[in-house]
PDB file of C-alpha atoms in Angstrom:
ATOM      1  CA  UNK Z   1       0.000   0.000   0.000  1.00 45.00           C
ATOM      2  CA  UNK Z   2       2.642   2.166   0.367  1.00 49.00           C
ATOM      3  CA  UNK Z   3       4.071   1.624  -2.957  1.00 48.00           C
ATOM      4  CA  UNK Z   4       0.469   3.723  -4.407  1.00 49.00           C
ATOM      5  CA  UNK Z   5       1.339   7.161  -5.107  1.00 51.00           C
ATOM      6  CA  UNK Z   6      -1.941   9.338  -4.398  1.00 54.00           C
ATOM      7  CA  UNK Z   7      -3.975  11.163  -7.254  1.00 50.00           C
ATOM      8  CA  UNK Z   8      -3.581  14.888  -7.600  1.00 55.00           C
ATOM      9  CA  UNK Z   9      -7.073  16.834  -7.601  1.00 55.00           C
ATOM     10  CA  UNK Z  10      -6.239  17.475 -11.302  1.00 56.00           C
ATOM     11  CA  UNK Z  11      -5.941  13.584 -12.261  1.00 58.00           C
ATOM     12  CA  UNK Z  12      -8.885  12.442  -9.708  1.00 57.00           C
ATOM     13  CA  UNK Z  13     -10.811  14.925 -12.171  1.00 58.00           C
ATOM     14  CA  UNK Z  14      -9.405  12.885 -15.421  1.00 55.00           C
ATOM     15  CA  UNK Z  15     -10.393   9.905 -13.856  1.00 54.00           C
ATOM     16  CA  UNK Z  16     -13.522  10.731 -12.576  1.00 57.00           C
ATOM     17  CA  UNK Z  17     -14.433  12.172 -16.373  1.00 54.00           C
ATOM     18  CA  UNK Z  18     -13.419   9.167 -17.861  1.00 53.00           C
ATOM     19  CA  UNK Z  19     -15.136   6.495 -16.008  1.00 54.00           C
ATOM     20  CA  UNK Z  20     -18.449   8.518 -16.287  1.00 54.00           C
ATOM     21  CA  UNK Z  21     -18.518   8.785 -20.067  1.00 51.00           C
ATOM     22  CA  UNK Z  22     -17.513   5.602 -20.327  1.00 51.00           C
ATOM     23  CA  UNK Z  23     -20.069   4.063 -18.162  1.00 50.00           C
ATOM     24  CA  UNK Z  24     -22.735   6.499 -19.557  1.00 50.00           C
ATOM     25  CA  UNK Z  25     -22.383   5.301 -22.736  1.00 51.00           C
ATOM     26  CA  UNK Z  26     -22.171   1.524 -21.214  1.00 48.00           C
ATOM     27  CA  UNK Z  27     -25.720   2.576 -19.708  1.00 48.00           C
ATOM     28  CA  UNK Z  28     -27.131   3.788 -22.864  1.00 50.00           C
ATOM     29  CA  UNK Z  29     -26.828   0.642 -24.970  1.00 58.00           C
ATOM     30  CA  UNK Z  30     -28.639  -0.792 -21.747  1.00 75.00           C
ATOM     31  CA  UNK Z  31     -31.562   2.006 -22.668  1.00 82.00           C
ATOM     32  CA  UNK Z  32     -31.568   0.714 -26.093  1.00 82.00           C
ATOM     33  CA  UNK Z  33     -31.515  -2.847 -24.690  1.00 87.00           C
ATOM     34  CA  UNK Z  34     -34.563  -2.575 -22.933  1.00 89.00           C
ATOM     35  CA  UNK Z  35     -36.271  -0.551 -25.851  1.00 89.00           C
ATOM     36  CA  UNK Z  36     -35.553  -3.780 -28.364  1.00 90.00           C
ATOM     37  CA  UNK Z  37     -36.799  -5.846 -25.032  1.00 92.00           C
ATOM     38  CA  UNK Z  38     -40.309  -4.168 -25.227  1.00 93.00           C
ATOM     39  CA  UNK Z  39     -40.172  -4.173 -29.178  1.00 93.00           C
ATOM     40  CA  UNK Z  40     -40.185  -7.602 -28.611  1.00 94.00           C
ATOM     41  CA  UNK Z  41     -43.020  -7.915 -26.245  1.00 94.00           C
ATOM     42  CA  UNK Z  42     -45.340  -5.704 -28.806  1.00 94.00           C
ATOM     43  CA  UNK Z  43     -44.307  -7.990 -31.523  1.00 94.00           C
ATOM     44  CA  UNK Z  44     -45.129 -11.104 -29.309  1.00 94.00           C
ATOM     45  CA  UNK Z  45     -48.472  -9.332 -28.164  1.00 93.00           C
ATOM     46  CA  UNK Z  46     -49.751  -8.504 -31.471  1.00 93.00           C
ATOM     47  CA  UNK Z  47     -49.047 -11.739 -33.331  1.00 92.00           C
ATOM     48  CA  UNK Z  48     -50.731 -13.527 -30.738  1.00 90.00           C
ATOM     49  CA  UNK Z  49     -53.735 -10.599 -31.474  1.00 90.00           C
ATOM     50  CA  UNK Z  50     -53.585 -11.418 -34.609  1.00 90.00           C
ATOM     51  CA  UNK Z  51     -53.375 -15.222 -34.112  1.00 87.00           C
ATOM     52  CA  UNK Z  52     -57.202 -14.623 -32.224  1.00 85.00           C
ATOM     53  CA  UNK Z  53     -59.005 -11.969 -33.507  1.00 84.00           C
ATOM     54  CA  UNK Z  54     -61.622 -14.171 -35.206  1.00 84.00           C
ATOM     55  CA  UNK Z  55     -62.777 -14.970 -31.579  1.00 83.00           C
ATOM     56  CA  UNK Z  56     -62.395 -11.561 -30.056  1.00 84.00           C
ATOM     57  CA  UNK Z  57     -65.378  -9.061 -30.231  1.00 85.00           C
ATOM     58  CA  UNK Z  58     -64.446  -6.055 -32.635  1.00 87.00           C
ATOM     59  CA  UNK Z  59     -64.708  -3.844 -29.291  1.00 89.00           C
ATOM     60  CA  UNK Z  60     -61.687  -5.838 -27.561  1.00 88.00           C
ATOM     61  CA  UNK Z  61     -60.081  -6.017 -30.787  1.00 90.00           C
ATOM     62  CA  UNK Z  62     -59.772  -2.536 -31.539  1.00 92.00           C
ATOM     63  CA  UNK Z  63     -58.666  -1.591 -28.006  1.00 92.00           C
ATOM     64  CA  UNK Z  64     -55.899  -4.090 -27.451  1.00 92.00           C
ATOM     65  CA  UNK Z  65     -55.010  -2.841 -31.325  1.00 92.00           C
ATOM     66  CA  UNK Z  66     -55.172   0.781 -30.592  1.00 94.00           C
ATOM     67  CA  UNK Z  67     -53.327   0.397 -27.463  1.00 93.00           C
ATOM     68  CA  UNK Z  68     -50.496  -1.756 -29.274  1.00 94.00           C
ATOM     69  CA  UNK Z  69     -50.176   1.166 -31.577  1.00 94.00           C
ATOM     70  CA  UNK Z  70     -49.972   3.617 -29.324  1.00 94.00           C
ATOM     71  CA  UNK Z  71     -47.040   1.716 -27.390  1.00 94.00           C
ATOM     72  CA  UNK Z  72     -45.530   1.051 -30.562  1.00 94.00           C
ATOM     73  CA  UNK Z  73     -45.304   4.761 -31.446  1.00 94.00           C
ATOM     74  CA  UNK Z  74     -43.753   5.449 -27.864  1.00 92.00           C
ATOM     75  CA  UNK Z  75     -40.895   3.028 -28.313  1.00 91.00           C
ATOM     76  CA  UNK Z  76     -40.516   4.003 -31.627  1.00 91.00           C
ATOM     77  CA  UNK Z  77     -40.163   7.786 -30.616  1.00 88.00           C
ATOM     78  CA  UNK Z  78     -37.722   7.007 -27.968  1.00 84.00           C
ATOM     79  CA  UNK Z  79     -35.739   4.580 -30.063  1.00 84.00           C
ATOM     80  CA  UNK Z  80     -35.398   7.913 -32.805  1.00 84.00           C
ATOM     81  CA  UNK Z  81     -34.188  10.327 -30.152  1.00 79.00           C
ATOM     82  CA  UNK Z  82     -31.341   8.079 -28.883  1.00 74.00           C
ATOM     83  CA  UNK Z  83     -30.130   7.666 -32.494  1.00 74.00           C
ATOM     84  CA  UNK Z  84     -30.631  11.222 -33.125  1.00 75.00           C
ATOM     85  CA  UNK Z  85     -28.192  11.899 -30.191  1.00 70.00           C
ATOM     86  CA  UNK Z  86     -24.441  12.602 -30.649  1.00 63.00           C
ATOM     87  CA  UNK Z  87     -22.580   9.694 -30.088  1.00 58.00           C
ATOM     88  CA  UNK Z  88     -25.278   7.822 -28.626  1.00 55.00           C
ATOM     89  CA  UNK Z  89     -25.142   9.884 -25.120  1.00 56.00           C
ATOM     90  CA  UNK Z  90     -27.661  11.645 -23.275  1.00 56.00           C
ATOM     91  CA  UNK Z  91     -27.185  15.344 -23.051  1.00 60.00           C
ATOM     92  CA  UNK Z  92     -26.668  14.876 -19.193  1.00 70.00           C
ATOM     93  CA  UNK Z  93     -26.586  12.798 -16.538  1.00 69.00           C
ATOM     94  CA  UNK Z  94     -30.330  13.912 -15.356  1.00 72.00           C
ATOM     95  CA  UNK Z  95     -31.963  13.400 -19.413  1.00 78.00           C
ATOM     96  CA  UNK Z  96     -30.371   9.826 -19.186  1.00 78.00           C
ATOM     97  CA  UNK Z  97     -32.012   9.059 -16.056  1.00 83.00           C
ATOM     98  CA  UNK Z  98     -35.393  10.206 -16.946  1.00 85.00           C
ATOM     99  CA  UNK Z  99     -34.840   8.140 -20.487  1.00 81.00           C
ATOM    100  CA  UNK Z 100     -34.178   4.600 -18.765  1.00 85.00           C
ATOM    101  CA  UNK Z 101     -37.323   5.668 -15.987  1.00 89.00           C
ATOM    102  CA  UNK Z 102     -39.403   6.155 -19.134  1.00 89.00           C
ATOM    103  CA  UNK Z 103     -37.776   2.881 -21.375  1.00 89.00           C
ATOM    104  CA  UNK Z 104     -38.462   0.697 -18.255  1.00 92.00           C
ATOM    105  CA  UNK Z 105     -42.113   1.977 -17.626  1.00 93.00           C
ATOM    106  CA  UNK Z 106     -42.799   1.419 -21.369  1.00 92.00           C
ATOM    107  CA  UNK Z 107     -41.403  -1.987 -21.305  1.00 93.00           C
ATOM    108  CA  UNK Z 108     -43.414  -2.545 -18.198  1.00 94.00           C
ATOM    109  CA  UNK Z 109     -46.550  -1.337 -20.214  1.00 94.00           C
ATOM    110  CA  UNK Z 110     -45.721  -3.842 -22.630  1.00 94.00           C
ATOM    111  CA  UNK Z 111     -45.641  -7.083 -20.693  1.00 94.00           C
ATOM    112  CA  UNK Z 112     -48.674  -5.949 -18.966  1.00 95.00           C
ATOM    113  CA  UNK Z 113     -50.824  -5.294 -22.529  1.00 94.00           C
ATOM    114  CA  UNK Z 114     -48.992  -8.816 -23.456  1.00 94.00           C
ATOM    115  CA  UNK Z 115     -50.092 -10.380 -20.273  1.00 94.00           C
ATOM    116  CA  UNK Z 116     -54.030  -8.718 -21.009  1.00 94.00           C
ATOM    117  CA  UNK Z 117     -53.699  -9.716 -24.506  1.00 92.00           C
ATOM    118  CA  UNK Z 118     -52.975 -13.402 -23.503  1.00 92.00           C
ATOM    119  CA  UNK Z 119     -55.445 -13.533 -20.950  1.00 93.00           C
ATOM    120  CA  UNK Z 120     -58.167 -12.250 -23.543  1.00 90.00           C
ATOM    121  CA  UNK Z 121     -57.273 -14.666 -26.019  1.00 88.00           C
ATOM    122  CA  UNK Z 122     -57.164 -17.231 -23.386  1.00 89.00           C
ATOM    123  CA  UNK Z 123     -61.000 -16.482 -22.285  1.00 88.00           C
ATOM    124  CA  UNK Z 124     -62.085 -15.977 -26.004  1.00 85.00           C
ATOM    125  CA  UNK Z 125     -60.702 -19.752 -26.698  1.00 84.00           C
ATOM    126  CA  UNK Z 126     -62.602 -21.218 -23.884  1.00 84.00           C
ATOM    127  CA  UNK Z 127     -65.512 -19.390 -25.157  1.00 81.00           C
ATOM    128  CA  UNK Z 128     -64.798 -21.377 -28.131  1.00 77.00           C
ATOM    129  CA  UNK Z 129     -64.444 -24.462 -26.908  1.00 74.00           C
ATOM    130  CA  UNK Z 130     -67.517 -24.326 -24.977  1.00 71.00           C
ATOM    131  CA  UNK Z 131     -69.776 -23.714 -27.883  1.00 66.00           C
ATOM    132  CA  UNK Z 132     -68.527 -26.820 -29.621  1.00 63.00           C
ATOM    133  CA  UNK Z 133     -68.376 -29.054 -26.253  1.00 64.00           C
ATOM    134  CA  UNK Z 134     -64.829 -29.652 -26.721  1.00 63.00           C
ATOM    135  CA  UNK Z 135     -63.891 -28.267 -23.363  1.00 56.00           C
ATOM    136  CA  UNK Z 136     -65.115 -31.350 -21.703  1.00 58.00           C
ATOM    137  CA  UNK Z 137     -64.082 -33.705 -23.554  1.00 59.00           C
ATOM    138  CA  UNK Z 138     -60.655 -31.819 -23.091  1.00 58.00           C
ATOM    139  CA  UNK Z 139     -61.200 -31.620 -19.105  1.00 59.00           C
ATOM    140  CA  UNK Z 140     -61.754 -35.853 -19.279  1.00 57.00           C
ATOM    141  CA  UNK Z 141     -58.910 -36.258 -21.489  1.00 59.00           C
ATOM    142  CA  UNK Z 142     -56.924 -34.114 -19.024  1.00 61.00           C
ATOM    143  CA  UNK Z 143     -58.777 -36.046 -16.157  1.00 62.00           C
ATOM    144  CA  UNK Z 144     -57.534 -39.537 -17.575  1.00 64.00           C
ATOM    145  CA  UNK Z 145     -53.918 -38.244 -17.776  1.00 60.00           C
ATOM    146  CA  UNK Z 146     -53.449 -37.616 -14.080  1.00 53.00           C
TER     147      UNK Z 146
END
């Protein structure tokens, strides 16, 4: 320990600067990450929409569809701006903040339109099957299983 020769104010300064643009921009691709995450949940969401919509009331359909287009346009707002950005970085420290708050509470509103979407298509299905009996012949089949 006493071979460590201590930092002047100057180079504490360099090093300080350094290691926060570096792990800004680290941080950044982790904003972009999370973007591409919820991408992925809309894209999940809407083919499984799309997989359904002959059983879903045009009511349902055109809310879950309107709301999938409206996150959609979000993401794809926020995914523009952070290209649009020099060098990938947030103007400061505060705008990069508030840009991960918002890219996490859009991927949050994501999963939990994916999560309604799947749960719609889910009750539209048994729906289905109950029309056409087929639900309990499934619920013996399942019964005989176990």
């Amino acid at each position: 320990m006493e071979n460590l020769v201590p930092l002047s104010t100057t180079d504490a300064r360099l090093l300080r600067v350094v290691t926060l643009g570096t792990g800004v921009k680290d941080n950044i691709t982790s904003i972009q990450t999370i973007l591409r995450n919820a991408q992925e949940v809309l894209n999940q969401a809407q083919d499984d929409l799309l997989i359904y919509d002959r059983l879903l009331d045009t009511d349902s359909f055109e809310e879950l569809r309107g709301n999938l287009r409206h996150l959609w346009n979000l993401i794809q707002h926020d995914v523009d701006l952070a290209a649009n950005q020099p060098n990938g970085l947030p103007i400061s420290a505060h705008s990069y903040r508030l840009a991960k708050a918002e890219a996490k509470g859009l991927l949050a509103s994501c999963k939990s339109l994916n999560t309604r979407i799947k749960d719609v298509c889910q009750r539209a299905r048994i729906q289905e099957y109950d029309m056409e009996g087929n639900l309990k012949n499934h619920q013996m089949r399942r019964a005989e299983k176990v």
